[in-house]
Structure formats: structure tokens, C-alpha cells
mmCIF file of C-alpha atoms in Angstrom:
data_model
loop_
_atom_site.group_PDB
_atom_site.id
_atom_site.type_symbol
_atom_site.label_atom_id
_atom_site.label_comp_id
_atom_site.label_asym_id
_atom_site.label_seq_id
_atom_site.Cartn_x
_atom_site.Cartn_y
_atom_site.Cartn_z
ATOM 1 C CA ARG A 17 8.417 -209.655 63.630
ATOM 2 C CA ALA A 18 5.313 -208.090 62.109
ATOM 3 C CA ILE A 19 5.373 -205.202 64.583
ATOM 4 C CA SER A 20 9.090 -204.638 63.998
ATOM 5 C CA ALA A 21 8.407 -204.512 60.256
ATOM 6 C CA GLY A 22 5.613 -201.962 60.748
ATOM 7 C CA ALA A 23 2.980 -204.395 59.430
ATOM 8 C CA SER A 24 -0.712 -203.568 59.711
ATOM 9 C CA ASP A 25 -1.832 -207.166 59.061
ATOM 10 C CA ILE A 26 -0.529 -210.741 59.193
ATOM 11 C CA HIS A 27 -1.930 -213.184 56.619
ATOM 12 C CA LEU A 28 -1.815 -216.984 56.997
ATOM 13 C CA GLU A 29 -3.001 -219.046 54.009
ATOM 14 C CA THR A 30 -2.792 -222.841 54.130
ATOM 15 C CA ARG A 31 -1.975 -224.731 50.930
ATOM 16 C CA GLY A 32 -2.234 -228.397 51.834
ATOM 17 C CA SER A 33 0.833 -229.405 53.866
ATOM 18 C CA PHE A 34 2.171 -225.867 54.361
ATOM 19 C CA ALA A 35 0.985 -222.316 55.017
ATOM 20 C CA GLN A 36 2.085 -219.139 53.292
ATOM 21 C CA VAL A 37 2.751 -216.131 55.527
ATOM 22 C CA TRP A 38 2.461 -212.512 54.435
ATOM 23 C CA PHE A 39 2.882 -209.158 56.191
ATOM 24 C CA ARG A 40 1.043 -206.114 54.846
ATOM 25 C CA VAL A 41 3.511 -203.233 55.134
ATOM 26 C CA TYR A 42 2.629 -199.760 53.794
ATOM 27 C CA GLY A 43 -0.297 -201.292 51.940
ATOM 28 C CA GLU A 44 1.778 -203.970 50.149
ATOM 29 C CA ARG A 45 1.833 -207.696 50.946
ATOM 30 C CA LEU A 46 5.387 -208.921 51.584
ATOM 31 C CA GLU A 47 5.978 -212.679 51.579
ATOM 32 C CA GLN A 48 7.557 -214.236 54.672
ATOM 33 C CA PRO A 49 9.005 -217.737 55.262
ATOM 34 C CA ASN A 50 6.401 -220.495 55.032
ATOM 35 C CA MET A 51 5.344 -222.608 58.003
ATOM 36 C CA SER A 52 3.820 -226.076 58.233
ATOM 37 C CA MET A 53 0.062 -226.594 58.138
ATOM 38 C CA SER A 54 0.178 -228.014 61.681
ATOM 39 C CA THR A 55 2.012 -224.934 62.999
ATOM 40 C CA ALA A 56 -0.509 -222.558 61.395
ATOM 41 C CA THR A 57 -3.394 -224.612 62.820
ATOM 42 C CA GLY A 58 -1.746 -224.621 66.237
ATOM 43 C CA ILE A 59 -1.284 -220.832 66.157
ATOM 44 C CA CYS A 60 -4.969 -220.258 65.364
ATOM 45 C CA ASN A 61 -6.128 -222.764 67.994
ATOM 46 C CA THR A 62 -3.931 -221.117 70.642
ATOM 47 C CA LEU A 63 -4.814 -217.521 69.737
ATOM 48 C CA TYR A 64 -8.551 -218.195 69.612
ATOM 49 C CA GLY A 65 -8.855 -220.819 72.337
ATOM 50 C CA PHE A 66 -6.526 -219.433 75.019
ATOM 51 C CA HIS A 67 -5.645 -215.775 74.359
ATOM 52 C CA ALA A 68 -8.835 -214.266 72.915
ATOM 53 C CA ASP A 69 -11.148 -212.049 74.936
ATOM 54 C CA SER A 70 -13.889 -214.418 76.113
ATOM 55 C CA ASN A 71 -16.524 -211.758 75.350
ATOM 56 C CA SER A 72 -15.544 -211.620 71.679
ATOM 57 C CA LYS A 73 -15.546 -215.315 70.734
ATOM 58 C CA GLU A 74 -17.393 -218.599 70.821
ATOM 59 C CA THR A 75 -16.105 -221.795 72.444
ATOM 60 C CA ALA A 76 -13.405 -223.160 70.127
ATOM 61 C CA TRP A 77 -11.685 -222.335 66.863
ATOM 62 C CA ASP A 78 -12.780 -224.323 63.799
ATOM 63 C CA PRO A 79 -11.145 -223.989 60.359
ATOM 64 C CA ASP A 80 -14.429 -224.974 58.668
ATOM 65 C CA THR A 81 -16.378 -221.912 59.834
ATOM 66 C CA VAL A 82 -15.948 -218.147 59.994
ATOM 67 C CA LYS A 83 -14.347 -217.165 63.307
ATOM 68 C CA GLU A 84 -13.365 -213.795 64.748
ATOM 69 C CA CYS A 85 -12.097 -212.477 68.052
ATOM 70 C CA SER A 86 -9.906 -209.813 69.620
ATOM 71 C CA ILE A 87 -6.700 -210.546 71.531
ATOM 72 C CA GLU A 88 -4.664 -208.397 73.880
ATOM 73 C CA HIS A 89 -0.975 -209.094 73.237
ATOM 74 C CA THR A 90 2.071 -207.967 75.205
ATOM 75 C CA CYS A 91 5.268 -207.712 73.172
ATOM 76 C CA PRO A 92 8.687 -208.735 74.564
ATOM 77 C CA ASP A 93 9.559 -205.055 75.121
ATOM 78 C CA GLY A 94 6.415 -204.568 77.232
ATOM 79 C CA SER A 95 4.419 -202.615 74.641
ATOM 80 C CA LYS A 96 0.773 -203.577 74.136
ATOM 81 C CA ALA A 97 -0.903 -204.563 70.901
ATOM 82 C CA GLN A 98 -4.423 -205.569 70.038
ATOM 83 C CA LEU A 99 -4.859 -208.346 67.499
ATOM 84 C CA ARG A 100 -8.113 -208.555 65.544
ATOM 85 C CA PHE A 101 -8.376 -212.122 64.300
ATOM 86 C CA GLU A 102 -10.591 -213.349 61.454
ATOM 87 C CA SER A 103 -10.472 -216.764 59.762
ATOM 88 C CA THR A 104 -12.498 -218.520 57.056
ATOM 89 C CA PRO A 105 -12.241 -221.852 55.194
ATOM 90 C CA ILE A 106 -10.781 -221.758 51.665
ATOM 91 C CA HIS A 107 -10.820 -224.256 48.798
ATOM 92 C CA PRO A 108 -10.332 -227.170 48.988
ATOM 93 C CA ALA A 109 -12.179 -227.146 52.327
ATOM 94 C CA SER A 110 -12.024 -230.959 52.460
ATOM 95 C CA ASP A 111 -8.297 -230.604 53.275
ATOM 96 C CA LYS A 112 -9.122 -228.239 56.169
ATOM 97 C CA ASN A 113 -7.567 -225.303 54.303
ATOM 98 C CA PHE A 114 -8.194 -221.896 55.809
ATOM 99 C CA GLN A 115 -7.045 -218.297 55.737
ATOM 100 C CA ALA A 116 -6.504 -216.148 58.840
ATOM 101 C CA VAL A 117 -5.903 -212.413 58.861
ATOM 102 C CA ILE A 118 -4.676 -210.719 62.016
ATOM 103 C CA ARG A 119 -4.931 -206.917 62.170
ATOM 104 C CA VAL A 120 -2.156 -205.522 64.394
ATOM 105 C CA LEU A 121 -3.010 -202.380 66.386
ATOM 106 C CA LEU A 122 -0.424 -200.885 68.722
ATOM 107 C CA MET A 123 -2.181 -199.649 71.869
ATOM 108 C CA GLU A 124 0.045 -196.627 72.335
ATOM 109 C CA GLY A 125 -0.811 -193.890 74.796
ATOM 110 C CA LYS A 126 0.946 -191.396 72.506
ATOM 111 C CA THR A 127 -1.331 -189.457 70.181
ATOM 112 C CA LYS A 128 -0.282 -188.061 66.819
ATOM 113 C CA GLN A 129 -0.787 -184.384 66.087
ATOM 114 C CA LEU A 130 -2.784 -183.419 62.991
ATOM 115 C CA SER A 131 0.419 -182.257 61.283
ATOM 116 C CA ASP A 132 2.042 -185.661 61.900
ATOM 117 C CA ILE A 133 -0.718 -187.478 60.003
ATOM 118 C CA GLY A 134 0.022 -185.693 56.738
ATOM 119 C CA TYR A 135 -2.646 -183.006 56.575
ATOM 120 C CA THR A 136 -1.556 -179.734 54.999
ATOM 121 C CA ALA A 137 -1.707 -176.410 56.859
ATOM 122 C CA GLY A 138 -4.872 -175.625 54.889
ATOM 123 C CA HIS A 139 -6.445 -178.939 55.909
ATOM 124 C CA ILE A 140 -5.604 -178.398 59.578
ATOM 125 C CA SER A 141 -7.160 -174.925 59.595
ATOM 126 C CA VAL A 142 -10.442 -176.260 58.185
ATOM 127 C CA ILE A 143 -10.474 -179.370 60.421
ATOM 128 C CA GLU A 144 -10.017 -177.243 63.534
ATOM 129 C CA GLU A 145 -13.031 -175.174 62.469
ATOM 130 C CA MET A 146 -15.018 -178.422 62.181
ATOM 131 C CA LEU A 147 -13.963 -179.555 65.656
ATOM 132 C CA VAL A 148 -14.836 -176.362 67.527
ATOM 133 C CA GLY A 149 -18.348 -175.825 68.786
ATOM 134 C CA ALA A 150 -20.397 -177.844 71.226
ATOM 135 C CA GLN A 151 -22.487 -179.787 68.716
ATOM 136 C CA GLY A 152 -22.630 -181.154 65.179
ATOM 137 C CA ILE A 153 -21.130 -184.296 63.669
ATOM 138 C CA VAL A 154 -17.701 -184.567 62.053
ATOM 139 C CA LEU A 155 -17.598 -187.498 59.624
ATOM 140 C CA LEU A 156 -14.358 -189.178 58.589
ATOM 141 C CA VAL A 157 -14.966 -191.310 55.516
ATOM 142 C CA GLY A 158 -12.920 -193.585 53.300
ATOM 143 C CA PRO A 159 -12.149 -197.244 52.596
ATOM 144 C CA THR A 160 -10.789 -199.696 55.152
ATOM 145 C CA ASN A 161 -7.127 -199.306 56.120
ATOM 146 C CA SER A 162 -7.052 -195.611 55.250
ATOM 147 C CA GLY A 163 -5.873 -194.316 58.625
ATOM 148 C CA LYS A 164 -9.284 -193.276 59.946
ATOM 149 C CA SER A 165 -8.709 -194.601 63.490
ATOM 150 C CA THR A 166 -5.396 -192.730 63.815
ATOM 151 C CA SER A 167 -7.022 -189.517 62.598
ATOM 152 C CA MET A 168 -9.958 -189.951 64.996
ATOM 153 C CA GLN A 169 -7.553 -190.273 67.913
ATOM 154 C CA ALA A 170 -5.823 -187.047 66.808
ATOM 155 C CA PHE A 171 -9.182 -185.240 66.487
ATOM 156 C CA MET A 172 -10.147 -186.205 70.035
ATOM 157 C CA GLN A 173 -6.774 -185.040 71.323
ATOM 158 C CA ARG A 174 -7.223 -181.697 69.578
ATOM 159 C CA ILE A 175 -10.667 -181.218 71.158
ATOM 160 C CA PHE A 176 -9.106 -181.888 74.587
ATOM 161 C CA ASP A 177 -6.359 -179.347 73.819
ATOM 162 C CA VAL A 178 -8.887 -176.649 72.883
ATOM 163 C CA ARG A 179 -11.654 -177.312 75.419
ATOM 164 C CA GLY A 180 -9.563 -178.592 78.332
ATOM 165 C CA ARG A 181 -9.365 -181.877 80.201
ATOM 166 C CA SER A 182 -12.526 -181.186 82.199
ATOM 167 C CA ILE A 183 -14.813 -182.217 79.325
ATOM 168 C CA LYS A 184 -16.468 -185.633 79.371
ATOM 169 C CA ALA A 185 -15.476 -187.684 76.321
ATOM 170 C CA VAL A 186 -17.094 -191.075 75.680
ATOM 171 C CA THR A 187 -16.355 -193.515 72.859
ATOM 172 C CA VAL A 188 -18.341 -196.503 71.570
ATOM 173 C CA GLU A 189 -16.061 -198.762 69.522
ATOM 174 C CA ASP A 190 -16.124 -202.306 68.188
ATOM 175 C CA PRO A 191 -13.541 -202.951 69.508
ATOM 176 C CA VAL A 192 -11.373 -200.211 71.081
ATOM 177 C CA GLU A 193 -8.487 -199.707 68.639
ATOM 178 C CA TYR A 194 -6.328 -196.952 70.126
ATOM 179 C CA VAL A 195 -6.018 -195.566 73.629
ATOM 180 C CA ILE A 196 -7.316 -191.988 73.941
ATOM 181 C CA PRO A 197 -5.971 -190.590 77.243
ATOM 182 C CA GLY A 198 -8.758 -188.997 79.288
ATOM 183 C CA ALA A 199 -11.656 -190.569 77.372
ATOM 184 C CA CYS A 200 -14.046 -193.221 78.714
ATOM 185 C CA GLN A 201 -13.742 -195.845 75.985
ATOM 186 C CA MET A 202 -16.405 -198.542 75.689
ATOM 187 C CA GLY A 203 -15.490 -201.587 73.639
ATOM 188 C CA VAL A 204 -18.388 -203.562 72.189
ATOM 189 C CA PRO A 205 -17.188 -207.060 71.251
ATOM 190 C CA LYS A 206 -19.760 -208.996 69.234
ATOM 191 C CA GLY A 207 -19.700 -211.910 71.659
ATOM 192 C CA ARG A 208 -21.617 -210.153 74.423
ATOM 193 C CA LYS A 209 -24.735 -212.164 73.623
ATOM 194 C CA ALA A 210 -26.274 -211.500 77.032
ATOM 195 C CA LEU A 211 -27.111 -207.967 75.884
ATOM 196 C CA GLU A 212 -28.551 -208.976 72.497
ATOM 197 C CA GLY A 213 -32.288 -208.730 72.082
ATOM 198 C CA ARG A 214 -33.063 -206.337 74.906
ATOM 199 C CA GLU A 215 -32.852 -203.099 72.955
ATOM 200 C CA GLY A 216 -31.641 -204.334 69.585
ATOM 201 C CA SER A 217 -27.940 -204.864 68.927
ATOM 202 C CA VAL A 218 -25.231 -204.552 71.572
ATOM 203 C CA TYR A 219 -23.837 -201.583 69.650
ATOM 204 C CA ARG A 220 -27.137 -199.718 69.855
ATOM 205 C CA THR A 221 -27.517 -200.602 73.541
ATOM 206 C CA PHE A 222 -24.208 -198.879 74.268
ATOM 207 C CA LEU A 223 -25.074 -195.913 72.033
ATOM 208 C CA LYS A 224 -28.414 -195.369 73.800
ATOM 209 C CA ALA A 225 -26.652 -195.528 77.165
ATOM 210 C CA THR A 226 -24.200 -192.842 76.041
ATOM 211 C CA LEU A 227 -26.749 -190.020 76.209
ATOM 212 C CA ARG A 228 -27.377 -190.841 79.884
ATOM 213 C CA LEU A 229 -23.638 -190.565 80.624
ATOM 214 C CA ASP A 230 -23.681 -186.755 80.273
ATOM 215 C CA PRO A 231 -20.960 -186.540 77.573
ATOM 216 C CA ASP A 232 -19.653 -183.367 75.973
ATOM 217 C CA VAL A 233 -18.036 -185.240 73.079
ATOM 218 C CA VAL A 234 -18.910 -188.692 71.723
ATOM 219 C CA LEU A 235 -16.835 -190.791 69.333
ATOM 220 C CA VAL A 236 -18.774 -193.551 67.554
ATOM 221 C CA GLY A 237 -16.424 -196.028 65.890
ATOM 222 C CA GLU A 238 -18.610 -196.439 62.799
ATOM 223 C CA ILE A 239 -22.114 -195.622 61.577
ATOM 224 C CA ARG A 240 -22.815 -199.029 60.104
ATOM 225 C CA ASP A 241 -26.614 -199.500 60.022
ATOM 226 C CA SER A 242 -29.941 -197.753 60.538
ATOM 227 C CA GLU A 243 -29.835 -198.362 64.301
ATOM 228 C CA SER A 244 -26.462 -196.662 64.807
ATOM 229 C CA ALA A 245 -27.466 -193.867 62.391
ATOM 230 C CA GLU A 246 -30.602 -193.161 64.439
ATOM 231 C CA SER A 247 -28.683 -193.159 67.714
ATOM 232 C CA THR A 248 -25.977 -190.826 66.422
ATOM 233 C CA LYS A 249 -28.638 -188.502 64.981
ATOM 234 C CA ASP A 250 -30.320 -188.354 68.411
ATOM 235 C CA LEU A 251 -27.001 -187.568 70.110
ATOM 236 C CA VAL A 252 -26.316 -184.634 67.772
ATOM 237 C CA LEU A 253 -29.868 -183.288 68.102
ATOM 238 C CA ALA A 254 -29.456 -183.494 71.877
ATOM 239 C CA GLY A 255 -26.605 -180.991 71.558
ATOM 240 C CA ARG A 256 -23.522 -183.228 71.651
ATOM 241 C CA LYS A 257 -20.372 -182.970 69.561
ATOM 242 C CA LEU A 258 -19.964 -186.260 67.717
ATOM 243 C CA LEU A 259 -17.182 -187.842 65.677
ATOM 244 C CA SER A 260 -17.731 -190.944 63.563
ATOM 245 C CA THR A 261 -16.664 -192.839 60.449
ATOM 246 C CA LEU A 262 -18.558 -194.026 57.399
ATOM 247 C CA HIS A 263 -17.514 -196.325 54.564
ATOM 248 C CA VAL A 264 -18.059 -194.322 51.366
ATOM 249 C CA TYR A 265 -15.726 -193.378 48.527
ATOM 250 C CA GLU A 266 -16.022 -189.592 48.392
ATOM 251 C CA ALA A 267 -17.085 -186.807 50.729
ATOM 252 C CA PHE A 268 -20.317 -186.057 48.823
ATOM 253 C CA ALA A 269 -21.455 -189.695 49.123
ATOM 254 C CA ALA A 270 -21.841 -189.345 52.909
ATOM 255 C CA PHE A 271 -25.186 -187.579 52.428
ATOM 256 C CA GLU A 272 -26.630 -190.319 50.224
ATOM 257 C CA ARG A 273 -25.373 -193.033 52.579
ATOM 258 C CA LEU A 274 -26.938 -191.392 55.644
ATOM 259 C CA LYS A 275 -30.228 -191.055 53.758
ATOM 260 C CA GLU A 276 -30.075 -194.780 52.960
ATOM 261 C CA LEU A 277 -29.568 -195.450 56.676
ATOM 262 C CA GLY A 278 -32.734 -193.536 57.543
ATOM 263 C CA VAL A 279 -31.565 -190.046 58.561
ATOM 264 C CA PRO A 280 -34.450 -187.750 57.424
ATOM 265 C CA PRO A 281 -33.556 -185.076 54.851
ATOM 266 C CA SER A 282 -35.044 -182.441 57.170
ATOM 267 C CA VAL A 283 -32.278 -183.318 59.683
ATOM 268 C CA LEU A 284 -29.527 -184.179 57.215
ATOM 269 C CA TYR A 285 -29.733 -180.797 55.450
ATOM 270 C CA MET A 286 -30.173 -178.801 58.657
ATOM 271 C CA GLU A 287 -27.436 -176.207 59.047
ATOM 272 C CA GLY A 288 -25.053 -177.255 61.827
ATOM 273 C CA PHE A 289 -26.066 -180.934 61.888
ATOM 274 C CA ILE A 290 -22.944 -181.930 59.903
ATOM 275 C CA SER A 291 -19.957 -179.789 60.920
ATOM 276 C CA GLY A 292 -17.743 -181.270 58.221
ATOM 277 C CA ILE A 293 -16.807 -184.330 56.184
ATOM 278 C CA ILE A 294 -13.235 -185.516 55.646
ATOM 279 C CA TYR A 295 -12.497 -188.144 53.015
ATOM 280 C CA GLN A 296 -9.024 -189.616 53.224
ATOM 281 C CA ARG A 297 -6.825 -192.329 51.791
ATOM 282 C CA LEU A 298 -3.265 -193.360 52.529
ATOM 283 C CA VAL A 299 -0.777 -192.956 49.695
ATOM 284 C CA PRO A 300 2.800 -194.303 49.589
ATOM 285 C CA VAL A 301 5.821 -192.157 50.419
ATOM 286 C CA LEU A 302 8.509 -193.013 47.888
ATOM 287 C CA CYS A 303 12.121 -193.688 48.756
ATOM 288 C CA GLU A 304 14.780 -191.307 47.451
ATOM 289 C CA CYS A 305 15.690 -194.036 44.952
ATOM 290 C CA ALA A 306 12.450 -193.228 43.036
ATOM 291 C CA MET A 307 12.865 -192.540 39.321
ATOM 292 C CA PRO A 308 12.297 -189.020 37.883
ATOM 293 C CA PHE A 309 9.051 -188.954 35.888
ATOM 294 C CA GLU A 310 10.699 -187.669 32.728
ATOM 295 C CA GLN A 311 13.190 -190.529 32.850
ATOM 296 C CA ALA A 312 10.329 -193.015 33.261
ATOM 297 C CA ILE A 313 8.571 -191.529 30.210
ATOM 298 C CA LYS A 314 11.723 -191.938 28.087
ATOM 299 C CA ALA A 315 12.059 -195.535 29.320
ATOM 300 C CA GLY A 316 8.503 -196.283 28.163
ATOM 301 C CA LEU A 317 7.232 -197.002 31.690
ATOM 302 C CA ILE A 318 4.462 -194.368 31.570
ATOM 303 C CA ARG A 319 1.401 -194.494 29.321
ATOM 304 C CA PRO A 320 1.132 -191.371 27.085
ATOM 305 C CA ALA A 321 -2.330 -190.494 28.459
ATOM 306 C CA LEU A 322 -1.019 -190.535 32.036
ATOM 307 C CA ALA A 323 2.056 -188.497 31.099
ATOM 308 C CA GLU A 324 -0.214 -185.877 29.524
ATOM 309 C CA ARG A 325 -2.499 -185.689 32.583
ATOM 310 C CA VAL A 326 0.408 -185.279 35.019
ATOM 311 C CA ALA A 327 2.072 -182.623 32.825
ATOM 312 C CA ARG A 328 -1.191 -180.607 32.797
ATOM 313 C CA VAL A 329 -1.276 -180.243 36.584
ATOM 314 C CA SER A 330 2.413 -180.023 37.492
ATOM 315 C CA ASP A 331 5.846 -178.925 36.433
ATOM 316 C CA LEU A 332 7.701 -182.247 36.250
ATOM 317 C CA ARG A 333 11.083 -180.796 37.272
ATOM 318 C CA ARG A 334 10.053 -178.045 39.691
ATOM 319 C CA ASP A 335 7.618 -180.346 41.537
ATOM 320 C CA ASN A 336 10.117 -183.241 41.561
ATOM 321 C CA VAL A 337 7.586 -185.702 40.123
ATOM 322 C CA ARG A 338 8.886 -189.256 40.505
ATOM 323 C CA ILE A 339 7.622 -192.817 40.277
ATOM 324 C CA ARG A 340 8.389 -195.797 42.453
ATOM 325 C CA GLN A 341 11.492 -197.759 41.579
ATOM 326 C CA ARG A 342 10.464 -201.415 41.511
ATOM 327 C CA GLY A 343 13.084 -203.392 43.393
ATOM 328 C CA GLY A 344 14.016 -200.290 45.397
ATOM 329 C CA CYS A 345 17.284 -200.131 47.308
ATOM 330 C CA ALA A 346 18.727 -201.267 50.628
ATOM 331 C CA LYS A 347 17.418 -198.161 52.422
ATOM 332 C CA CYS A 348 13.769 -199.012 51.650
ATOM 333 C CA GLY A 349 14.173 -202.771 52.025
ATOM 334 C CA TYR A 350 14.046 -203.108 48.232
ATOM 335 C CA SER A 351 10.370 -202.103 48.174
ATOM 336 C CA GLY A 352 10.642 -198.529 46.843
ATOM 337 C CA ILE A 353 8.393 -197.273 49.678
ATOM 338 C CA VAL A 354 9.429 -195.796 53.044
ATOM 339 C CA GLY A 355 6.008 -195.016 54.542
ATOM 340 C CA ARG A 356 2.502 -193.758 53.889
ATOM 341 C CA THR A 357 0.844 -190.398 54.329
ATOM 342 C CA THR A 358 -2.657 -188.968 54.134
ATOM 343 C CA CYS A 359 -4.298 -187.639 50.989
ATOM 344 C CA ALA A 360 -7.574 -185.917 51.921
ATOM 345 C CA GLU A 361 -10.498 -183.851 50.650
ATOM 346 C CA LEU A 362 -12.612 -181.737 52.988
ATOM 347 C CA LEU A 363 -16.235 -180.622 52.701
ATOM 348 C CA VAL A 364 -17.794 -178.018 54.985
ATOM 349 C CA PRO A 365 -21.528 -177.918 54.156
ATOM 350 C CA ASP A 366 -22.511 -174.244 54.413
ATOM 351 C CA ALA A 367 -26.016 -172.825 53.928
ATOM 352 C CA THR A 368 -25.558 -172.385 50.153
ATOM 353 C CA PHE A 369 -24.398 -175.979 49.690
ATOM 354 C CA LEU A 370 -27.202 -177.390 51.851
#
């Protein structure tokens, strides 16, 4: 049901004898029919105990501790989905209350084009300049659930289109989120304890191995700590093209974050080390039932300061400025939203900027 609804996440929250169920659709949580506490507990036990990848979990699910795992799921129509499961206890823990969030990722072989994601023609022109060339890092930054994985898949596809299928593309992900046809994708579940301790974290072990795999292009799922920052720096300095993500809240902040993670300024500000930085968020696409902005102002739904700001940067009628209609209509499922699209800013650090 969640996949049919286009949900990105399923939320289970137990409240004593019952559990509330929510789907996150287009960034909004939509309430679903409740289920019993025993059913919710049974679902988590079954998902974690029987269906989870054995490399990404411990022995058994327990509502009193933090648990996570990844699950390969086949839908009734034969399509594949990956479920990323996380659960924690919630108050009152004495009643065995817990919350579980299941991220739903469709493992589609189809790749979106850059224009399908929502980038403008101007964006696409600049992004393609970032992607060309045999070395340098392209950073995609933004908060969680901002479409970074989908964009990364599209970037890799574009590199294949330009450079041909003969190039060697390797990914290091935790875990693999989307299938990239033609790439050698390495998933790094946290449960592979046998590799811990030899050369640091499992993630770093895989990253260090990447350089010996003779790649032309490397995709690193996320630069998350000083170890992964050092490994990605070494890959770029060794002449590889590298794509990765970083959790910061504007394009400029990527430099400060990489400095915090130990990348030396002499490397960070070297021309060609960073090919480009893309900061993106997902914004809602309003249904045609949305209310004209001028009408909303007259109805007192818009604060005067906001009305003034919007009027300064747009022509309310020519630009068809509208606001979401709470309650929506039948066409949008009474939500007022029919999808989400990308809103992005791009930074190409040239010599003057550096």
C-alpha cells in the first residue's frame, strides 16, 4: 500500500494496546488505519528476524534497544524494493512501546534524466560541465530526504552517456539504494563485523580497496567522517572522478565541513579538486486546485511581510503565484500536493573564488 501511494517511509508508533501507522508521501505524514500492538510487534519481529540481510543485523529484534537492518522485498507485481528498517523504544518503555521507521526504496533499473528531476536548462548546462573531465569531486549536498540518491544515479548515467560504457564505475554505499546499470556497486552493511578493526571501519576498508580496482569514476554514498574524507581526498588526488554527498545546509558550507573532517586547505582550495557543489531540496508541486496568491492575501491567509517579499521578486498574476489549498480536491487525494520537484543552487569554484 505504501508503494502504491508513492510513500518514501512507513512509520509505526505503538501507543499501549494499539499502533498508529503513517505513510510519508511528498514529504507529508498521512495517517493510515491503526493496527494492534501485537500485530506491529509481529511485523517488526518478522522483518528483522526472518527477512533482513544477515550481514546488516544482530541476532533478534528487541523493542527495548535501537535496531536497524536492510531488507530486500519483492512486491506482488514482481518489482523489487529495499526496506531500510530502524526502531527505537519510546516512552513509556515499561509498556514495550517502540517506534519503527521503514524507508522504502524502489530498486528500479530505470534511471531518470537530469531534466526529469526538476533541474532547469541552466542547471543542466552547469552540471554537465561539472561531470566532464577525468578527475575532481562533484559534491551533492542537502538535508536527508532531499532526492540526493536519485540525482546521483542520474549523474552516473550521464557520465556513462558521455564517456561510453567502457569506463569502470565503482560505488561504495551503505547500503546500495538504487541500481545503476553498468556500475560495480558495493554495499557496506554495518553488520559486517568480521572486517571491523583491520583497517578501521568497514566503510574505509571498502574505500581503500576502491583505488586498487582501477576505477575511472567512483561514487561514495556519503562523506561522513574523517576516515571517509581522507579516502575520498586520496581518490581524487590519484586522478579519479568522484561523486559524493555531504550533509550541510548550503553550498558554501561544504568547504567548512570538509575542513572539519580533516581535508587540508592546501588541497581543498586547489583548483580542480572540487569540480562543483550542488545544494538541493525537494519542494512540493501544487495541485491545480491551489489558491491564487492575491486571493489568499485578501482572505487574510498570508502575513503582510511575506506578501511584500513575494511581490518584490515576482509578478503575482504573470507568474501564476499560488498557495496550497488545505483540504485539496479529489484529484490530489485532498492533500493539495501532486508531487515534489528539485530546487537547487550550484557553485562552481573557479580560481577567483578559491
